[in-house]
mmCIF file of C-alpha atoms in Angstrom:
data_model
loop_
_atom_site.group_PDB
_atom_site.id
_atom_site.type_symbol
_atom_site.label_atom_id
_atom_site.label_comp_id
_atom_site.label_asym_id
_atom_site.label_seq_id
_atom_site.Cartn_x
_atom_site.Cartn_y
_atom_site.Cartn_z
ATOM 1 C CA UNK A 653 0.000 0.000 0.000
ATOM 2 C CA UNK A 654 1.429 3.386 -0.942
ATOM 3 C CA UNK A 655 0.700 6.765 0.656
ATOM 4 C CA UNK A 656 -2.119 7.643 -1.755
ATOM 5 C CA UNK A 657 -3.880 4.342 -1.126
ATOM 6 C CA UNK A 658 -3.422 4.778 2.619
ATOM 7 C CA UNK A 659 -4.815 8.310 2.453
ATOM 8 C CA UNK A 660 -7.852 6.989 0.586
ATOM 9 C CA UNK A 661 -8.320 4.245 3.179
ATOM 10 C CA UNK A 662 -8.166 6.724 6.074
ATOM 11 C CA UNK A 663 -10.570 9.124 4.356
ATOM 12 C CA UNK A 664 -12.954 6.260 3.575
ATOM 13 C CA UNK A 665 -13.527 5.256 7.194
ATOM 14 C CA UNK A 666 -17.030 6.122 8.380
ATOM 15 C CA UNK A 667 -17.217 9.678 9.722
ATOM 16 C CA UNK A 668 -13.552 10.394 9.007
ATOM 17 C CA UNK A 669 -12.512 13.920 8.141
ATOM 18 C CA UNK A 670 -9.283 15.154 6.633
ATOM 19 C CA UNK A 671 -7.632 18.488 7.368
ATOM 20 C CA UNK A 672 -4.375 19.927 6.086
ATOM 21 C CA UNK A 673 -2.510 21.989 8.675
ATOM 22 C CA UNK A 674 -0.110 24.365 6.857
ATOM 23 C CA UNK A 675 3.181 25.878 8.079
ATOM 24 C CA UNK A 676 4.574 25.519 10.636
ATOM 25 C CA UNK A 677 2.891 22.163 11.413
ATOM 26 C CA UNK A 678 2.757 20.740 7.868
ATOM 27 C CA UNK A 679 0.591 17.738 8.622
ATOM 28 C CA UNK A 680 -2.395 16.066 6.969
ATOM 29 C CA UNK A 681 -4.672 14.966 9.817
ATOM 30 C CA UNK A 682 -7.391 12.297 9.778
ATOM 31 C CA UNK A 683 -9.954 12.528 12.556
ATOM 32 C CA UNK A 684 -13.310 11.205 13.600
ATOM 33 C CA UNK A 685 -15.332 13.695 15.608
ATOM 34 C CA UNK A 686 -12.659 15.792 17.258
ATOM 35 C CA UNK A 687 -10.272 12.864 17.823
ATOM 36 C CA UNK A 688 -7.244 12.352 15.589
ATOM 37 C CA UNK A 689 -6.513 8.777 14.545
ATOM 38 C CA UNK A 690 -3.758 9.258 11.937
ATOM 39 C CA UNK A 691 -1.604 11.888 10.283
ATOM 40 C CA UNK A 692 0.992 12.347 7.561
ATOM 41 C CA UNK A 693 3.886 14.774 7.659
ATOM 42 C CA UNK A 694 3.722 16.853 4.452
ATOM 43 C CA UNK A 695 7.028 18.729 4.408
ATOM 44 C CA UNK A 696 10.596 17.669 3.745
ATOM 45 C CA UNK A 697 12.649 15.961 5.038
ATOM 46 C CA UNK A 698 9.906 13.815 6.612
ATOM 47 C CA UNK A 699 7.396 14.005 3.760
ATOM 48 C CA UNK A 700 4.730 11.264 3.883
ATOM 49 C CA UNK A 701 5.854 9.751 7.146
ATOM 50 C CA UNK A 702 2.734 8.272 8.686
ATOM 51 C CA UNK A 703 1.772 8.302 12.363
ATOM 52 C CA UNK A 704 -0.918 6.406 14.266
ATOM 53 C CA UNK A 705 -1.750 5.450 17.818
ATOM 54 C CA UNK A 706 -1.151 1.821 18.806
ATOM 55 C CA UNK A 707 -1.756 -0.380 21.831
ATOM 56 C CA UNK A 708 0.949 -0.538 24.532
ATOM 57 C CA UNK A 709 1.943 -4.050 23.418
ATOM 58 C CA UNK A 710 2.195 -3.058 19.762
ATOM 59 C CA UNK A 711 4.152 0.085 20.671
ATOM 60 C CA UNK A 712 6.913 -2.010 22.240
ATOM 61 C CA UNK A 713 6.807 -4.517 19.369
ATOM 62 C CA UNK A 714 6.755 -1.965 16.540
ATOM 63 C CA UNK A 715 9.363 0.454 17.851
ATOM 64 C CA UNK A 716 11.865 -2.418 17.626
ATOM 65 C CA UNK A 717 11.221 -2.683 13.867
ATOM 66 C CA UNK A 718 13.540 -0.835 11.471
ATOM 67 C CA UNK A 719 11.744 2.122 9.880
ATOM 68 C CA UNK A 720 9.232 2.490 12.717
ATOM 69 C CA UNK A 721 9.899 4.745 15.667
ATOM 70 C CA UNK A 722 8.054 6.590 18.423
ATOM 71 C CA UNK A 723 6.273 9.607 16.933
ATOM 72 C CA UNK A 724 7.932 12.915 17.644
ATOM 73 C CA UNK A 725 6.232 14.649 20.591
ATOM 74 C CA UNK A 726 3.488 11.956 20.599
ATOM 75 C CA UNK A 727 5.528 8.849 21.418
ATOM 76 C CA UNK A 728 4.743 9.177 25.101
ATOM 77 C CA UNK A 729 1.081 8.660 24.156
ATOM 78 C CA UNK A 730 1.977 5.465 22.199
ATOM 79 C CA UNK A 731 1.943 7.016 18.733
ATOM 80 C CA UNK A 732 4.359 5.560 16.199
ATOM 81 C CA UNK A 733 5.770 6.939 12.970
ATOM 82 C CA UNK A 734 6.206 4.677 9.963
ATOM 83 C CA UNK A 735 8.917 6.093 7.726
ATOM 84 C CA UNK A 736 7.839 4.230 4.557
ATOM 85 C CA UNK A 737 4.344 2.688 4.534
ATOM 86 C CA UNK A 738 5.212 0.541 1.489
ATOM 87 C CA UNK A 739 7.440 -1.596 3.735
ATOM 88 C CA UNK A 740 4.579 -2.612 6.040
ATOM 89 C CA UNK A 741 2.299 -5.437 4.843
ATOM 90 C CA UNK A 742 -1.013 -3.968 3.658
ATOM 91 C CA UNK A 743 -3.284 -6.098 5.848
ATOM 92 C CA UNK A 744 -1.222 -5.288 8.954
ATOM 93 C CA UNK A 745 -1.227 -1.572 8.137
ATOM 94 C CA UNK A 746 -5.015 -1.622 7.653
ATOM 95 C CA UNK A 747 -5.389 -3.413 11.006
ATOM 96 C CA UNK A 748 -3.260 -0.763 12.752
ATOM 97 C CA UNK A 749 -5.208 2.117 11.179
ATOM 98 C CA UNK A 750 -8.552 0.593 12.052
ATOM 99 C CA UNK A 751 -7.455 0.038 15.672
ATOM 100 C CA UNK A 752 -6.388 3.688 15.930
ATOM 101 C CA UNK A 753 -9.666 4.811 14.305
ATOM 102 C CA UNK A 754 -11.737 2.667 16.687
ATOM 103 C CA UNK A 755 -9.792 3.989 19.666
ATOM 104 C CA UNK A 756 -10.524 7.575 18.570
ATOM 105 C CA UNK A 757 -14.184 6.725 17.994
ATOM 106 C CA UNK A 758 -14.434 5.115 21.437
ATOM 107 C CA UNK A 759 -13.048 8.329 22.966
ATOM 108 C CA UNK A 760 -16.021 10.361 21.776
ATOM 109 C CA UNK A 761 -19.117 11.019 23.823
ATOM 110 C CA UNK A 762 -22.244 9.202 22.673
ATOM 111 C CA UNK A 763 -23.657 12.443 21.248
ATOM 112 C CA UNK A 764 -20.425 13.411 19.472
ATOM 113 C CA UNK A 765 -20.068 9.883 18.053
ATOM 114 C CA UNK A 766 -23.605 10.004 16.642
ATOM 115 C CA UNK A 767 -22.839 13.389 15.042
ATOM 116 C CA UNK A 768 -19.551 12.183 13.585
ATOM 117 C CA UNK A 769 -21.111 9.032 12.139
ATOM 118 C CA UNK A 770 -24.172 10.853 10.817
ATOM 119 C CA UNK A 771 -26.549 9.024 13.139
ATOM 120 C CA UNK A 772 -27.852 12.215 14.773
#
C-alpha cells in the first residue's frame, strides 16, 4: 500500500474527516469527531511519514522494527511513525489504522459519536 492508497483508506472510514494543517505544522490529519486517529507529515525531510496510535503491546513490538519509531512529541502517548508505509504489509497496516480509528471513535461522547457518524 502506498501513501495515496493509505490516504484513501483513512478518508474512507465512516465519519472520518481530513484536514491539512499548513506551516509551521505541515501535517495532513485524519480525525473522527474531534479525535485524531492518523496523520501524515507533508514537508521535507519527513514528507509522507505516517503516524498512528497503537496499543501498549504493539508500541513495544513496533518500535523495535527498522523504519518504525516513536512519533515525535506523541511517542509518550503510544503514537508511532512509519517512515515508509510501502514496507509494512497492507493487511497489517489496515489493522493498525482501524485500531487507531476505533480507539478515537471510542473516545467520543455518545452524542459526538452520533454526530460524527451521521446518526444524529
